[in-house]
Amino acid sequence: MSTRRHHLALLAAAALAAGGAMAQSDTVKIGVILPMTGPSASTGRQIDAAIKLWLAQNGVRAGGRKVEVLVKDDAGVADTTRRLAQELVVNDKVVALAGFGLTPLALATAPIATQSKTPMLVMAAATSSITEASPYIVRSSFTLPQAAVSIAEWAAKNKVKKVVTLVTDYGPGNDAEKFFVSQFQLNGGNVLDKLRTPLRGADFAPVLQKVRDLAPDALFVFLPSGQGAQFMKQFGERGLDKAGIRLIATGDVTDDDQLNDMGDVALGVVTSHHYSAAHPSAMNRKFVADFQAAAKFRPNFMAVGGWDGMRVIFKALDTTKGAGGDALLAAMKGQLFESPRGQVLIDAQTRDIVQDIYIRKVERKDGQLYNVEFDVQKSVKDPGKLK
Ligand code: VNL
C-alpha cells in the first residue's frame, strides 16, 4: 500500500472508532496543536494559558467523562501540524482537534479532519475561507473581512480620503486588503497604493519610506499577532506619525500581548477588532483578572479564541456524553453564548463565528495602554461568505 493510501486507511479506521469503541472508554482526549516555539510563539503561549485557565475554572469533566487535553508544538510549520494531527487522530484517538495559530497550519490539517470525521476547532487562524476547507471545521476566533470592513467604514466617515494599505503577504493579509479596499472605495475613498511584506523576516523600513513619500491621510495595516511592536517602533522612528499620517489597523497590530510596551507612538491609533482586554463587561473583567493572576500576562484576542473554543468543545461533549464524530460536530453548531468579548454565535450553516466588531482607540489608563472601545457593529457575520 502507498504511504498515502495507508494514511487514508488509518484515518478511516479512526473515524469508525470515533463512533464505536470510543464510547466505552472513560476518558476523552482533545488534541491541541499550537506554535509554542518559533516566530508565532506568543500565540501558542496565549492560547495555552487560556486553555489551562478554562480547565482550572471549569474542571476536567464533560458529558460524564474525564477530559484529557494534549498540547503539541508545531513551531508554526505546516508539515509538522499535519503530522501531529495525524498522530493525535490515529494513535491518541482524540475526539477533537483544536488550536491552529496560522492559516497555513489550519489548511494543512483540514483534509485529516475530513477523512477521519474529527471536529477541528480553529482558535486563532482567521482567513475567511478556512471554514470551507473542511465540513468538520468550526471557528472561535474571527475573520479578517469582519475586522477590515468596519475600520474601512469608520475611516471613510472620519476625514480619511486617501489611504495606502500594508498587509502581510498571505491568506489573512489578502482578505484584509481586499475587504478594506472595496469597502473604502464604496464609501468614496481613494487607495493610493497596496503594499505587502513577507510573513517571515519582515523589514518595514522600505515600505514605510514609500508610505512617507506617498503622503496619504492614513495608512491601513494588517500584520499577524506578534509583529505589531516591531512595526510600531519603525513607524515612530521613520517619523510617519509626526508627518501627519494616521495609522489605522485591524486589532492584530495593537495586540494586547504587546500593546503596553509600544509607548506613546501607539496613542490614538484607531483599530477594529472583536476583542479588547479593556472590554467593559463584568464577564471580561473577571476573565482578565483571573487570566492575569494565573498567567502573569495580559490576555489578547488569541486567548479569548482559545477560552471560548474550550467552551464550545466542552458543551458539545456534554450534549453527546463524550461521543465524537458527526454528533460532536452537530453539537458545536448553533451554540450561542456570552464570551469575554460579548455575545457570540457559532453559525450552524457556516460553522464560523458571528460577533460584535468594535472600533477602538489606544489610550493610557492608570498608566497602561489599552484599546478603548468607542463604537460597535453588532452581530457581524463573516463578509467573506456573503458572496
Ligand atoms: C492569522 C490571522 C494569524 C491573524 C494571526 O496571528 C493573526 C492567520 C498569528 O490566519 O494566520 O493575528
Short mmCIF file of N, CA and C and ligand atoms in Angstrom, two decimals, residues 40 43 101-104 124-127 130 142 144 170-172 222-226 252 273 301-302, ligand 1:
data_model
loop_
_atom_site.label_atom_id
_atom_site.label_comp_id
_atom_site.label_asym_id
_atom_site.label_seq_id
_atom_site.Cartn_x
_atom_site.Cartn_y
_atom_site.Cartn_z
N SER A 40 5.73 32.66 15.93
CA SER A 40 4.36 32.89 16.42
C SER A 40 4.14 32.31 17.82
N THR A 43 1.35 33.48 20.23
CA THR A 43 0.00 32.95 20.00
C THR A 43 -0.19 31.63 20.75
N GLY A 101 -2.56 28.16 14.95
CA GLY A 101 -2.12 29.54 15.13
C GLY A 101 -2.04 30.37 13.86
N LEU A 102 -1.89 29.72 12.72
CA LEU A 102 -1.75 30.46 11.45
C LEU A 102 -2.56 29.74 10.37
N THR A 103 -2.99 30.50 9.39
CA THR A 103 -3.81 29.96 8.30
C THR A 103 -3.20 28.73 7.61
N PRO A 104 -1.92 28.74 7.21
CA PRO A 104 -1.39 27.55 6.51
C PRO A 104 -1.43 26.29 7.38
N ALA A 124 -7.45 30.35 16.35
CA ALA A 124 -6.64 31.54 16.04
C ALA A 124 -6.74 31.96 14.57
N ALA A 125 -6.42 31.07 13.66
CA ALA A 125 -6.28 31.43 12.24
C ALA A 125 -7.56 32.09 11.72
N ALA A 126 -7.42 33.07 10.80
CA ALA A 126 -8.53 33.98 10.54
C ALA A 126 -8.78 34.31 9.07
N THR A 127 -8.22 33.52 8.14
CA THR A 127 -8.59 33.71 6.73
C THR A 127 -10.02 33.22 6.54
N ILE A 130 -11.05 29.42 5.49
CA ILE A 130 -10.65 28.23 6.27
C ILE A 130 -11.82 27.30 6.57
N PHE A 142 -11.97 34.72 14.60
CA PHE A 142 -12.61 35.81 13.86
C PHE A 142 -12.20 35.67 12.41
N LEU A 144 -10.68 38.10 9.01
CA LEU A 144 -10.15 39.42 8.63
C LEU A 144 -11.19 40.27 7.92
N TYR A 170 -0.05 36.89 2.77
CA TYR A 170 -0.61 35.54 2.79
C TYR A 170 -2.11 35.66 3.09
N GLY A 171 -2.78 34.53 3.28
CA GLY A 171 -4.25 34.48 3.37
C GLY A 171 -4.93 35.64 4.09
N PRO A 172 -4.67 35.82 5.39
CA PRO A 172 -5.39 36.87 6.11
C PRO A 172 -5.06 38.28 5.60
N PHE A 222 -2.60 45.48 8.27
CA PHE A 222 -2.81 44.19 8.94
C PHE A 222 -1.47 43.47 9.01
N LEU A 223 -1.10 43.04 10.21
CA LEU A 223 0.04 42.15 10.43
C LEU A 223 -0.41 41.09 11.41
N PRO A 224 0.08 39.85 11.31
CA PRO A 224 -0.33 38.83 12.28
C PRO A 224 0.20 39.16 13.68
N SER A 225 -0.53 38.70 14.66
CA SER A 225 -0.17 38.88 16.07
C SER A 225 1.31 38.54 16.29
N GLY A 226 2.03 39.45 16.97
CA GLY A 226 3.45 39.22 17.25
C GLY A 226 4.35 40.18 16.48
N ASP A 252 -5.06 43.26 15.34
CA ASP A 252 -3.87 42.40 15.41
C ASP A 252 -2.60 43.23 15.63
N HIS A 273 -11.70 45.43 15.92
CA HIS A 273 -11.47 44.04 16.29
C HIS A 273 -12.61 43.53 17.14
N PHE A 301 -6.51 38.73 22.04
CA PHE A 301 -7.64 38.11 21.30
C PHE A 301 -7.41 36.63 21.06
N MET A 302 -6.17 36.19 20.99
CA MET A 302 -5.89 34.77 20.82
C MET A 302 -6.37 33.98 22.04
C1 VNL B 1 -3.59 34.82 11.37
C2 VNL B 1 -4.53 35.86 11.35
C3 VNL B 1 -2.58 34.82 12.34
C4 VNL B 1 -4.44 36.90 12.29
C5 VNL B 1 -2.51 35.86 13.26
O1 VNL B 1 -1.55 35.92 14.23
C6 VNL B 1 -3.44 36.89 13.23
C7 VNL B 1 -3.65 33.74 10.38
C8 VNL B 1 -0.61 34.90 14.41
O2 VNL B 1 -4.78 33.40 9.92
O3 VNL B 1 -2.58 33.20 10.03
O4 VNL B 1 -3.32 37.90 14.12
#
